[in-house]
Amino acid sequence: MAAAKAHDDRVIMTREGYDKLKAELIALRGDGRAEIAAKLQEARGFGDLSENAEYHAAKEEQEKLENRVLWLDYQLSKAKIVDAEDVDTSSVSLGTTVTLKDLDLKKTFVYTLVGTEEADIKENRISAASPVGMAITGKKVNDEVMVRTPRGIRHLKIMKIRLK
């Protein structure tokens, strides 16, 4: 997964997103590795490793965990954190919560603009790198944008910009 990038190859994210990734990294390095080590130890007790399905499954799990640890480590080392006190709500930017009105559907949506790794549509958190995110970034209240989405072209109006 890629994250929103600044011009200097930094990974832009909110403080909340950074803290969430950091907590995941700590958990994987601690409990995650310990659980896999226990599974490997148990699987070794089943005998011949060449035909030991439990052992091979645990090794695959270990590889996935270590890849995730490396990826998280990289993301956090490149992080440029956008703190709430640094966010200007006069225009849409990373960390702002935006009320949008779809002028065609006559529906209102509220989204928080976040880094790619933090995006979760179920929580109304959209990536600054998404089509909607790119279209509304830098816009002000009452600005209108046209954005191409997987469901077609949307005509959106920015109704409100605030901090979460």
XYZ file of C-alpha atoms in Angstrom:
164
model
C 0.000 0.000 0.000
C 1.322 3.421 -0.819
C 0.780 6.417 1.385
C 0.272 10.072 0.508
C 3.666 11.468 -0.481
C 5.165 14.923 -0.081
C 7.650 16.208 -2.651
C 10.586 15.081 -0.489
C 9.404 11.428 -0.434
C 8.036 11.784 3.082
C 4.900 9.821 3.982
C 2.276 12.320 5.072
C -0.096 11.205 7.820
C -2.083 12.520 10.744
C -0.862 12.118 14.309
C -3.668 9.599 14.867
C -2.523 7.548 11.879
C 1.106 7.629 12.998
C 0.188 6.521 16.508
C -1.943 3.668 15.140
C 0.890 2.379 12.934
C 3.401 2.726 15.777
C 1.127 0.708 18.098
C 0.763 -1.992 15.439
C 4.545 -2.150 14.989
C 5.124 -2.498 18.734
C 2.490 -5.251 18.949
C 3.969 -7.167 16.014
C 7.497 -6.938 17.385
C 6.323 -8.122 20.789
C 3.284 -10.369 20.968
C 3.192 -11.121 17.232
C 6.721 -12.475 17.100
C 6.261 -14.342 20.388
C 3.106 -16.079 19.111
C 4.822 -17.200 15.924
C 7.894 -18.393 17.833
C 5.589 -20.523 20.000
C 3.858 -21.951 16.900
C 7.223 -22.789 15.337
C 8.417 -24.452 18.526
C 5.233 -26.511 18.756
C 5.435 -27.493 15.072
C 9.050 -28.616 15.453
C 7.787 -31.113 18.018
C 5.726 -32.835 15.315
C 8.873 -34.273 13.735
C 10.147 -34.172 10.155
C 10.035 -30.507 9.052
C 10.036 -31.297 5.323
C 6.462 -32.628 5.488
C 5.243 -30.652 8.482
C 2.262 -28.515 7.386
C 2.030 -26.705 10.734
C 5.694 -25.728 10.536
C 5.393 -24.432 6.967
C 2.233 -22.489 7.830
C 3.988 -20.881 10.806
C 7.003 -19.999 8.606
C 4.667 -18.334 6.082
C 2.980 -16.430 8.889
C 6.398 -15.381 10.182
C 7.395 -14.106 6.731
C 4.188 -12.058 6.436
C 4.714 -10.602 9.906
C 8.341 -9.670 9.176
C 7.350 -8.051 5.864
C 4.698 -6.009 7.664
C 7.249 -4.999 10.342
C 9.677 -3.833 7.638
C 6.945 -1.926 5.822
C 5.700 -0.239 9.005
C 9.254 0.626 10.001
C 9.819 2.260 6.612
C 6.531 4.182 6.693
C 7.196 5.494 10.188
C 10.783 6.459 9.352
C 9.527 8.538 6.405
C 6.520 9.995 8.256
C 5.721 13.675 8.089
C 3.084 14.147 10.739
C 0.360 16.719 10.289
C -0.750 17.749 13.778
C -4.217 19.227 14.323
C -2.811 22.550 15.558
C -0.968 22.939 12.233
C -4.073 22.426 10.102
C -5.602 25.487 8.464
C -9.353 25.016 8.114
C -9.796 27.846 5.612
C -9.285 25.238 2.887
C -9.424 21.455 2.611
C -6.181 19.760 3.633
C -4.935 16.599 5.292
C -6.537 16.285 8.713
C -9.638 18.355 7.972
C -13.167 17.007 8.129
C -15.206 18.143 5.160
C -18.950 18.229 4.615
C -19.681 17.692 0.923
C -22.967 17.915 -0.901
C -23.398 15.795 -4.012
C -25.352 18.254 -6.144
C -26.673 15.536 -8.452
C -27.808 13.089 -5.775
C -28.842 15.833 -3.319
C -27.017 13.934 -0.559
C -24.570 15.182 2.040
C -21.419 13.308 3.053
C -18.843 13.990 5.767
C -15.272 12.804 5.230
C -11.967 13.278 7.010
C -9.014 13.664 4.641
C -6.139 11.397 5.708
C -2.991 9.708 4.418
C -3.440 6.638 2.234
C -2.576 4.126 4.969
C -5.219 5.679 7.250
C -8.057 5.636 4.717
C -11.126 3.644 5.724
C -14.370 4.418 3.935
C -16.368 2.656 6.673
C -15.097 5.336 9.065
C -15.580 8.104 6.462
C -11.808 8.586 6.211
C -10.704 9.138 2.610
C -7.195 9.348 1.240
C -5.822 12.665 0.043
C -4.588 10.637 -2.959
C -8.083 9.369 -3.864
C -10.006 11.003 -6.735
C -12.270 12.884 -4.308
C -9.344 13.746 -2.024
C -7.314 15.218 -4.876
C -10.305 17.141 -6.227
C -11.165 18.833 -2.924
C -7.659 19.491 -1.549
C -7.025 23.235 -1.423
C -10.674 24.115 -2.036
C -12.702 26.412 0.226
C -16.271 26.475 1.524
C -18.784 26.957 -1.326
C -16.282 25.804 -3.967
C -17.654 23.240 -6.390
C -15.677 20.438 -8.022
C -16.299 17.794 -10.624
C -14.665 14.475 -9.802
C -14.495 11.216 -11.723
C -15.229 8.305 -9.373
C -15.762 4.591 -10.019
C -19.499 5.367 -9.980
C -19.214 8.135 -12.551
C -18.666 11.883 -12.501
C -19.788 13.618 -9.326
C -20.538 17.301 -8.887
C -19.632 18.175 -5.279
C -19.948 21.354 -3.262
C -17.874 21.991 -0.150
C -20.308 22.965 2.604
C -18.099 22.987 5.707
C -14.443 22.480 6.697
C -13.470 21.769 10.290
C -11.133 19.823 12.492
C -12.403 16.452 13.638
